[in-house]
Amino acid sequence: MQLPPALHARLAAGPGTAEPLPVARDPAAEAAPFRFAARPVRFPREHEFFEDGDVQRHLYLQDVLLQVADVPEKPRVPAFTCQVAGCCQVFDALDDYEHHYHTLHGNVCSFCKRAFPSGHLLDAHILEWHDSLFQILSERQDMYQCLVEGCTEKFKTSRDRKDHMVRMHLYPVDFRFDKPKKSRSPASPGAGTQASADVQGNSGERSEGDAMEICTEPAVASPAPVGERRTYSHRIPSTVCFGQGATRGFKSSKKKTKQC
Amino acid sequence: MWSRRQGRLRPVVCGVEELRRRGREREAVLRKARREQQLVSKRLLRDDAPEEAGEGCVSAILGETELQVQQLLRQAQRGTEEKRERALVSLRRGLQHPETQQTFIRLEGSMRTLVGLLTSNQALLQLEAARCLHELSHSEQSTVAEACLPATSYLLTYLSSHSSDFIELCLYTLGNLIVESEAVRRQLLPQGIVPALAACIQSPHVAVLEALGFALSQLLQAKEAPETIIPSILASTLPQHMLQLLQPGPKLNPGVAVEFAWCLHYIICSQVSNSLLIAHGALSTLGLLLLDLAEAVQRSEDAGLELLACPVLRCVSNLLTEAEVETVGGQMQLRDERVVAALFILLQFFFQKQPSLLPEGLWLLNNLTANSPSFCTSLLSLDLIEPLLQLLPLSNVVSVMVLTVLCNVAEKGPAYCQRLWPGPLLPALLQTLFFSDTEVVGQSLELLHLLFLYQPEAVQVFLQQSGLQALERHQEEAQLQDRVYALQQAALQG
């Protein structure tokens, strides 16, 4: 298929719209038996017109076709040790370190050493477990926010919230990051707690490093003792990043429950 | 850690011919699936780097017995982190085998244990547990994939964590589970998959974005998507971000763009609320992307380009049928004649590399020219009629579409037909009268009619070139008779 050479030049030149030639239709054009009518055509999802392109797409997904872009090798750096006191892990790639840091040292509550997958869940935990003002306010209004991203429902008790998450969001009853508060927490002397059926029996002071409580064997303590990891503030600032430059915005739009 | 080296690390144990044969077989399977409207695909991230293989796990490669699986699970729950990780690696290797997958899911408490490891705070254990889950998600057996359901709330939770590798893995796993069944999706939607994806799409990591695009495309392909999924996606911030990721320029990543272009296609062809997308500037973004693609073709950077061109063409073609585009505001978005130039460059590219996509390109050309005197004029002034005619003999579908586009031009009146003749058009038309396909011939008759009407001088040449005899061939054909007769009359009177 030969294209006129000037075409490439046209593409390279600036935008423009052709001045249309005058349009002048004769009614005889549409007279029977002729039936042509110029019109745009639309094809719905499952139309067979799309078969070839769809098959190509799936061949690509199934790796039969070439990858579109070459994935660069993970950049290696000279080996270094995690800087958090008491942690001796060594790394030679920033990605590995990033995962380690955020899993073990990021989003960790300084009161009870629990680690959370996201700032959002950590914030909720601190508020609900260690903030006495929260306890006071929650006696008068619905303070327990649904933990599912995008849901703005609030509840009077953590039990109600759990019921909501199980019923409406089909979350597991034993969702790991929504443990009901224990009756004796260092920061909230008199607050009532939910008499929820916490089947896990997890002690609130257990640190990171243990697998979920359902294992029948008692978990052996991880090598680095817990006490040596207390030397950081309770939140890693979100501006800390690991070589990628941009800050990440995974914060949900959870409303802060400030009252005056 | 994972690296996305899928496909490239697989040992090539067979020759090129064998690969081609497998490719053809695979293609036949996919075609059949599509005709039954069952076309789904899962993706597998698997890093079988040689350095991992030599740890005495040979037996794991052959699949594991129930006892072995139990043992590995026990070992994964206690001991040093290193030992636990090794146990999980062995388990993961075993889970590459369908039999071991079945063994695993039938074992009581196995998924609970795996989920516990997934949610532990030991980074390496989390990753290995996630990899195990990923292997299971890829299974073709519904029972295996559905056994992963208890983990989905955690997979979604981890989408807002901070480890890009881990997020990528969670996304591909979710993407595999999504296509498993409507039951899975009925769990994932209330669990908040759409808001989770909307938050995650702000990640700067290319690998995460590509994985997210994949997962989203899986969600959008669901049969029930137009009713239950697409509305909530359109109501979220996802459309704006998707369009942003399709903006041409130095930050455009082809792998990412491919995924989101397909996402857009699934949304647009479902006809839920395309006016919203147009309001977000979809037409101008995609138009600019077309120009970018044509430029890439010219630079011969065309590896896999058709994978991106196809959905983009589809999106623009379908969007052009929306009413908003006809109004002044809408039409402004796509009037640049460079789009026509770009399209022809892409048509030539398809002609050489992927002829099966020619109909889709011509579909766009039809939608551009149908109601646009300006684009029809561009076809003429840029000398694109002759290249178009070169496509005529390729296939019946292509012939019909080429003739339709030519009719779009001709029906606009004498000023247009004067530029169609004299020239190569009439000889080409006479050729098509010798085709046997009724639809092709029918479209040729329509074009002849317009040409005779607006450019009467063409009639003489038609007669001189034995046009009447060519017409006679079809005068018994029911679908063509009336038009053949009318043309014969017009020719004899002219």
mmCIF file of N, CA, C and O in Angstrom, chain A residues 92-148:
data_model
loop_
_atom_site.group_PDB
_atom_site.id
_atom_site.type_symbol
_atom_site.label_atom_id
_atom_site.label_comp_id
_atom_site.label_asym_id
_atom_site.label_seq_id
_atom_site.Cartn_x
_atom_site.Cartn_y
_atom_site.Cartn_z
ATOM 1 N N ASP A 92 20.309 -5.105 48.765
ATOM 2 C CA ASP A 92 21.069 -4.550 47.644
ATOM 3 C C ASP A 92 20.146 -4.025 46.548
ATOM 4 O O ASP A 92 20.578 -3.809 45.421
ATOM 5 N N ALA A 93 18.893 -3.854 46.886
ATOM 6 C CA ALA A 93 17.954 -3.264 45.921
ATOM 7 C C ALA A 93 16.951 -2.431 46.688
ATOM 8 O O ALA A 93 16.450 -2.837 47.729
ATOM 9 N N LEU A 94 16.677 -1.266 46.139
ATOM 10 C CA LEU A 94 15.800 -0.341 46.863
ATOM 11 C C LEU A 94 14.397 -0.897 47.027
ATOM 12 O O LEU A 94 13.744 -0.681 48.039
ATOM 13 N N ASP A 95 13.909 -1.621 46.021
ATOM 14 C CA ASP A 95 12.552 -2.160 46.102
ATOM 15 C C ASP A 95 12.408 -3.101 47.292
ATOM 16 O O ASP A 95 11.421 -3.075 48.013
ATOM 17 N N ASP A 96 13.424 -3.968 47.462
ATOM 18 C CA ASP A 96 13.362 -4.914 48.583
ATOM 19 C C ASP A 96 13.331 -4.162 49.906
ATOM 20 O O ASP A 96 12.582 -4.501 50.814
ATOM 21 N N TYR A 97 14.185 -3.151 49.980
ATOM 22 C CA TYR A 97 14.260 -2.407 51.230
ATOM 23 C C TYR A 97 12.949 -1.688 51.497
ATOM 24 O O TYR A 97 12.456 -1.649 52.620
ATOM 25 N N GLU A 98 12.403 -1.139 50.438
ATOM 26 C CA GLU A 98 11.130 -0.424 50.584
ATOM 27 C C GLU A 98 10.070 -1.340 51.159
ATOM 28 O O GLU A 98 9.346 -0.983 52.077
ATOM 29 N N HIS A 99 9.968 -2.515 50.610
ATOM 30 C CA HIS A 99 8.955 -3.456 51.107
ATOM 31 C C HIS A 99 9.228 -3.804 52.555
ATOM 32 O O HIS A 99 8.333 -3.822 53.393
ATOM 33 N N HIS A 100 10.469 -4.087 52.876
ATOM 34 C CA HIS A 100 10.829 -4.442 54.246
ATOM 35 C C HIS A 100 10.484 -3.305 55.202
ATOM 36 O O HIS A 100 9.839 -3.501 56.237
ATOM 37 N N TYR A 101 10.915 -2.115 54.825
ATOM 38 C CA TYR A 101 10.740 -0.966 55.712
ATOM 39 C C TYR A 101 9.272 -0.722 55.999
ATOM 40 O O TYR A 101 8.844 -0.585 57.148
ATOM 41 N N HIS A 102 8.510 -0.706 54.921
ATOM 42 C CA HIS A 102 7.102 -0.374 55.122
ATOM 43 C C HIS A 102 6.344 -1.483 55.825
ATOM 44 O O HIS A 102 5.371 -1.222 56.515
ATOM 45 N N THR A 103 6.774 -2.690 55.644
ATOM 46 C CA THR A 103 6.079 -3.785 56.313
ATOM 47 C C THR A 103 6.423 -3.829 57.787
ATOM 48 O O THR A 103 5.558 -4.007 58.639
ATOM 49 N N LEU A 104 7.713 -3.658 58.078
ATOM 50 C CA LEU A 104 8.154 -3.849 59.460
ATOM 51 C C LEU A 104 8.200 -2.568 60.268
ATOM 52 O O LEU A 104 7.906 -2.562 61.450
ATOM 53 N N HIS A 105 8.626 -1.500 59.630
ATOM 54 C CA HIS A 105 8.871 -0.285 60.392
ATOM 55 C C HIS A 105 7.913 0.855 60.072
ATOM 56 O O HIS A 105 7.831 1.825 60.807
ATOM 57 N N GLY A 106 7.254 0.763 58.975
ATOM 58 C CA GLY A 106 6.329 1.830 58.620
ATOM 59 C C GLY A 106 4.964 1.541 59.206
ATOM 60 O O GLY A 106 4.651 0.429 59.554
ATOM 61 N N ASN A 107 4.134 2.527 59.308
ATOM 62 C CA ASN A 107 2.770 2.327 59.801
ATOM 63 C C ASN A 107 2.716 1.461 61.041
ATOM 64 O O ASN A 107 1.897 0.554 61.152
ATOM 65 N N VAL A 108 3.623 1.723 61.954
ATOM 66 C CA VAL A 108 3.643 0.954 63.200
ATOM 67 C C VAL A 108 3.197 1.856 64.333
ATOM 68 O O VAL A 108 3.655 2.983 64.465
ATOM 69 N N CYS A 109 2.317 1.354 65.144
ATOM 70 C CA CYS A 109 1.813 2.129 66.275
ATOM 71 C C CYS A 109 2.869 2.143 67.376
ATOM 72 O O CYS A 109 3.334 1.092 67.811
ATOM 73 N N SER A 110 3.228 3.331 67.834
ATOM 74 C CA SER A 110 4.285 3.387 68.842
ATOM 75 C C SER A 110 3.779 2.963 70.217
ATOM 76 O O SER A 110 4.573 2.646 71.085
ATOM 77 N N PHE A 111 2.470 2.937 70.387
ATOM 78 C CA PHE A 111 1.954 2.518 71.695
ATOM 79 C C PHE A 111 2.021 1.009 71.848
ATOM 80 O O PHE A 111 2.453 0.495 72.860
ATOM 81 N N CYS A 112 1.531 0.313 70.856
ATOM 82 C CA CYS A 112 1.427 -1.139 71.038
ATOM 83 C C CYS A 112 2.185 -1.931 69.998
ATOM 84 O O CYS A 112 2.072 -3.150 69.937
ATOM 85 N N LYS A 113 2.915 -1.271 69.143
ATOM 86 C CA LYS A 113 3.809 -1.916 68.187
ATOM 87 C C LYS A 113 3.116 -2.702 67.088
ATOM 88 O O LYS A 113 3.772 -3.413 66.327
ATOM 89 N N ARG A 114 1.822 -2.589 66.993
ATOM 90 C CA ARG A 114 1.147 -3.264 65.891
ATOM 91 C C ARG A 114 1.519 -2.576 64.583
ATOM 92 O O ARG A 114 1.562 -1.355 64.519
ATOM 93 N N ALA A 115 1.710 -3.386 63.555
ATOM 94 C CA ALA A 115 1.994 -2.819 62.241
ATOM 95 C C ALA A 115 0.758 -2.930 61.362
ATOM 96 O O ALA A 115 0.001 -3.884 61.473
ATOM 97 N N PHE A 116 0.552 -1.960 60.517
ATOM 98 C CA PHE A 116 -0.625 -1.924 59.658
ATOM 99 C C PHE A 116 -0.211 -1.738 58.211
ATOM 100 O O PHE A 116 0.822 -1.156 57.932
ATOM 101 N N PRO A 117 -1.011 -2.253 57.299
ATOM 102 C CA PRO A 117 -0.618 -2.157 55.889
ATOM 103 C C PRO A 117 -0.660 -0.745 55.328
ATOM 104 O O PRO A 117 -0.040 -0.460 54.333
ATOM 105 N N SER A 118 -1.422 0.143 55.957
ATOM 106 C CA SER A 118 -1.554 1.470 55.364
ATOM 107 C C SER A 118 -1.703 2.514 56.456
ATOM 108 O O SER A 118 -2.082 2.211 57.589
ATOM 109 N N GLY A 119 -1.419 3.750 56.079
ATOM 110 C CA GLY A 119 -1.586 4.850 57.021
ATOM 111 C C GLY A 119 -3.029 4.985 57.477
ATOM 112 O O GLY A 119 -3.308 5.319 58.621
ATOM 113 N N HIS A 120 -3.909 4.697 56.566
ATOM 114 C CA HIS A 120 -5.340 4.800 56.859
ATOM 115 C C HIS A 120 -5.724 3.890 58.021
ATOM 116 O O HIS A 120 -6.390 4.298 58.981
ATOM 117 N N LEU A 121 -5.290 2.638 57.954
ATOM 118 C CA LEU A 121 -5.643 1.700 59.026
ATOM 119 C C LEU A 121 -4.919 2.037 60.327
ATOM 120 O O LEU A 121 -5.460 1.851 61.416
ATOM 121 N N LEU A 122 -3.697 2.530 60.198
ATOM 122 C CA LEU A 122 -2.971 2.913 61.408
ATOM 123 C C LEU A 122 -3.672 4.076 62.099
ATOM 124 O O LEU A 122 -3.859 4.076 63.319
ATOM 125 N N ASP A 123 -4.066 5.049 61.309
ATOM 126 C CA ASP A 123 -4.776 6.199 61.882
ATOM 127 C C ASP A 123 -6.015 5.748 62.643
ATOM 128 O O ASP A 123 -6.287 6.198 63.761
ATOM 129 N N ALA A 124 -6.767 4.863 62.008
ATOM 130 C CA ALA A 124 -8.003 4.390 62.657
ATOM 131 C C ALA A 124 -7.673 3.679 63.961
ATOM 132 O O ALA A 124 -8.336 3.870 64.983
ATOM 133 N N HIS A 125 -6.641 2.882 63.940
ATOM 134 C CA HIS A 125 -6.250 2.137 65.131
ATOM 135 C C HIS A 125 -5.861 3.067 66.281
ATOM 136 O O HIS A 125 -6.324 2.914 67.410
ATOM 137 N N ILE A 126 -5.007 4.023 65.963
ATOM 138 C CA ILE A 126 -4.551 4.935 67.015
ATOM 139 C C ILE A 126 -5.731 5.672 67.627
ATOM 140 O O ILE A 126 -5.857 5.791 68.854
ATOM 141 N N LEU A 127 -6.597 6.132 66.751
ATOM 142 C CA LEU A 127 -7.777 6.862 67.204
ATOM 143 C C LEU A 127 -8.618 5.996 68.131
ATOM 144 O O LEU A 127 -9.028 6.416 69.227
ATOM 145 N N GLU A 128 -8.848 4.795 67.717
ATOM 146 C CA GLU A 128 -9.812 3.968 68.443
ATOM 147 C C GLU A 128 -9.218 3.292 69.659
ATOM 148 O O GLU A 128 -9.922 3.008 70.625
ATOM 149 N N TRP A 129 -7.933 3.026 69.612
ATOM 150 C CA TRP A 129 -7.319 2.308 70.728
ATOM 151 C C TRP A 129 -6.627 3.211 71.731
ATOM 152 O O TRP A 129 -6.529 2.873 72.899
ATOM 153 N N HIS A 130 -6.072 4.294 71.260
ATOM 154 C CA HIS A 130 -5.180 5.042 72.141
ATOM 155 C C HIS A 130 -5.560 6.494 72.341
ATOM 156 O O HIS A 130 -4.797 7.254 72.895
ATOM 157 N N ASP A 131 -6.708 6.881 71.873
ATOM 158 C CA ASP A 131 -7.087 8.287 71.992
ATOM 159 C C ASP A 131 -8.253 8.403 72.957
ATOM 160 O O ASP A 131 -9.373 7.984 72.661
ATOM 161 N N SER A 132 -7.993 8.991 74.126
ATOM 162 C CA SER A 132 -9.052 9.033 75.131
ATOM 163 C C SER A 132 -10.168 9.986 74.720
ATOM 164 O O SER A 132 -11.325 9.778 75.077
ATOM 165 N N LEU A 133 -9.833 10.998 73.977
ATOM 166 C CA LEU A 133 -10.869 11.916 73.502
ATOM 167 C C LEU A 133 -11.859 11.172 72.620
ATOM 168 O O LEU A 133 -13.075 11.392 72.696
ATOM 169 N N PHE A 134 -11.326 10.301 71.795
ATOM 170 C CA PHE A 134 -12.184 9.488 70.935
ATOM 171 C C PHE A 134 -13.177 8.701 71.771
ATOM 172 O O PHE A 134 -14.370 8.631 71.462
ATOM 173 N N GLN A 135 -12.675 8.110 72.872
ATOM 174 C CA GLN A 135 -13.559 7.310 73.727
ATOM 175 C C GLN A 135 -14.690 8.146 74.287
ATOM 176 O O GLN A 135 -15.844 7.723 74.328
ATOM 177 N N ILE A 136 -14.340 9.348 74.699
ATOM 178 C CA ILE A 136 -15.354 10.224 75.283
ATOM 179 C C ILE A 136 -16.392 10.604 74.239
ATOM 180 O O ILE A 136 -17.596 10.512 74.465
ATOM 181 N N LEU A 137 -15.896 11.023 73.080
ATOM 182 C CA LEU A 137 -16.814 11.442 72.029
ATOM 183 C C LEU A 137 -17.694 10.292 71.580
ATOM 184 O O LEU A 137 -18.856 10.477 71.235
ATOM 185 N N SER A 138 -17.133 9.098 71.574
ATOM 186 C CA SER A 138 -17.896 7.976 71.014
ATOM 187 C C SER A 138 -19.070 7.591 71.894
ATOM 188 O O SER A 138 -19.943 6.849 71.467
ATOM 189 N N GLU A 139 -19.075 8.114 73.119
ATOM 190 C CA GLU A 139 -20.236 7.826 73.952
ATOM 191 C C GLU A 139 -21.447 8.618 73.497
ATOM 192 O O GLU A 139 -22.580 8.249 73.773
ATOM 193 N N ARG A 140 -21.169 9.711 72.783
ATOM 194 C CA ARG A 140 -22.278 10.572 72.400
ATOM 195 C C ARG A 140 -22.612 10.522 70.908
ATOM 196 O O ARG A 140 -23.686 10.924 70.502
ATOM 197 N N GLN A 141 -21.681 10.092 70.102
ATOM 198 C CA GLN A 141 -21.991 10.068 68.668
ATOM 199 C C GLN A 141 -21.279 8.900 67.998
ATOM 200 O O GLN A 141 -20.396 8.273 68.572
ATOM 201 N N ASP A 142 -21.685 8.676 66.759
ATOM 202 C CA ASP A 142 -21.107 7.553 66.010
ATOM 203 C C ASP A 142 -19.715 7.923 65.535
ATOM 204 O O ASP A 142 -19.541 8.810 64.716
ATOM 205 N N MET A 143 -18.723 7.216 66.056
ATOM 206 C CA MET A 143 -17.341 7.574 65.751
ATOM 207 C C MET A 143 -16.571 6.492 64.999
ATOM 208 O O MET A 143 -15.516 6.754 64.455
ATOM 209 N N TYR A 144 -17.085 5.273 65.052
ATOM 210 C CA TYR A 144 -16.316 4.178 64.443
ATOM 211 C C TYR A 144 -16.579 4.144 62.940
ATOM 212 O O TYR A 144 -17.646 3.761 62.491
ATOM 213 N N GLN A 145 -15.572 4.548 62.213
ATOM 214 C CA GLN A 145 -15.730 4.655 60.754
ATOM 215 C C GLN A 145 -15.512 3.309 60.080
ATOM 216 O O GLN A 145 -14.610 2.556 60.455
ATOM 217 N N CYS A 146 -16.320 3.049 59.067
ATOM 218 C CA CYS A 146 -16.110 1.827 58.287
ATOM 219 C C CYS A 146 -14.699 1.849 57.685
ATOM 220 O O CYS A 146 -14.250 2.874 57.185
ATOM 221 N N LEU A 147 -14.024 0.718 57.712
ATOM 222 C CA LEU A 147 -12.629 0.673 57.264
ATOM 223 C C LEU A 147 -12.470 0.460 55.767
ATOM 224 O O LEU A 147 -11.359 0.486 55.259
ATOM 225 N N VAL A 148 -13.569 0.236 55.092
ATOM 226 C CA VAL A 148 -13.463 -0.030 53.659
ATOM 227 C C VAL A 148 -13.306 1.285 52.912
ATOM 228 O O VAL A 148 -14.054 2.240 53.132
#
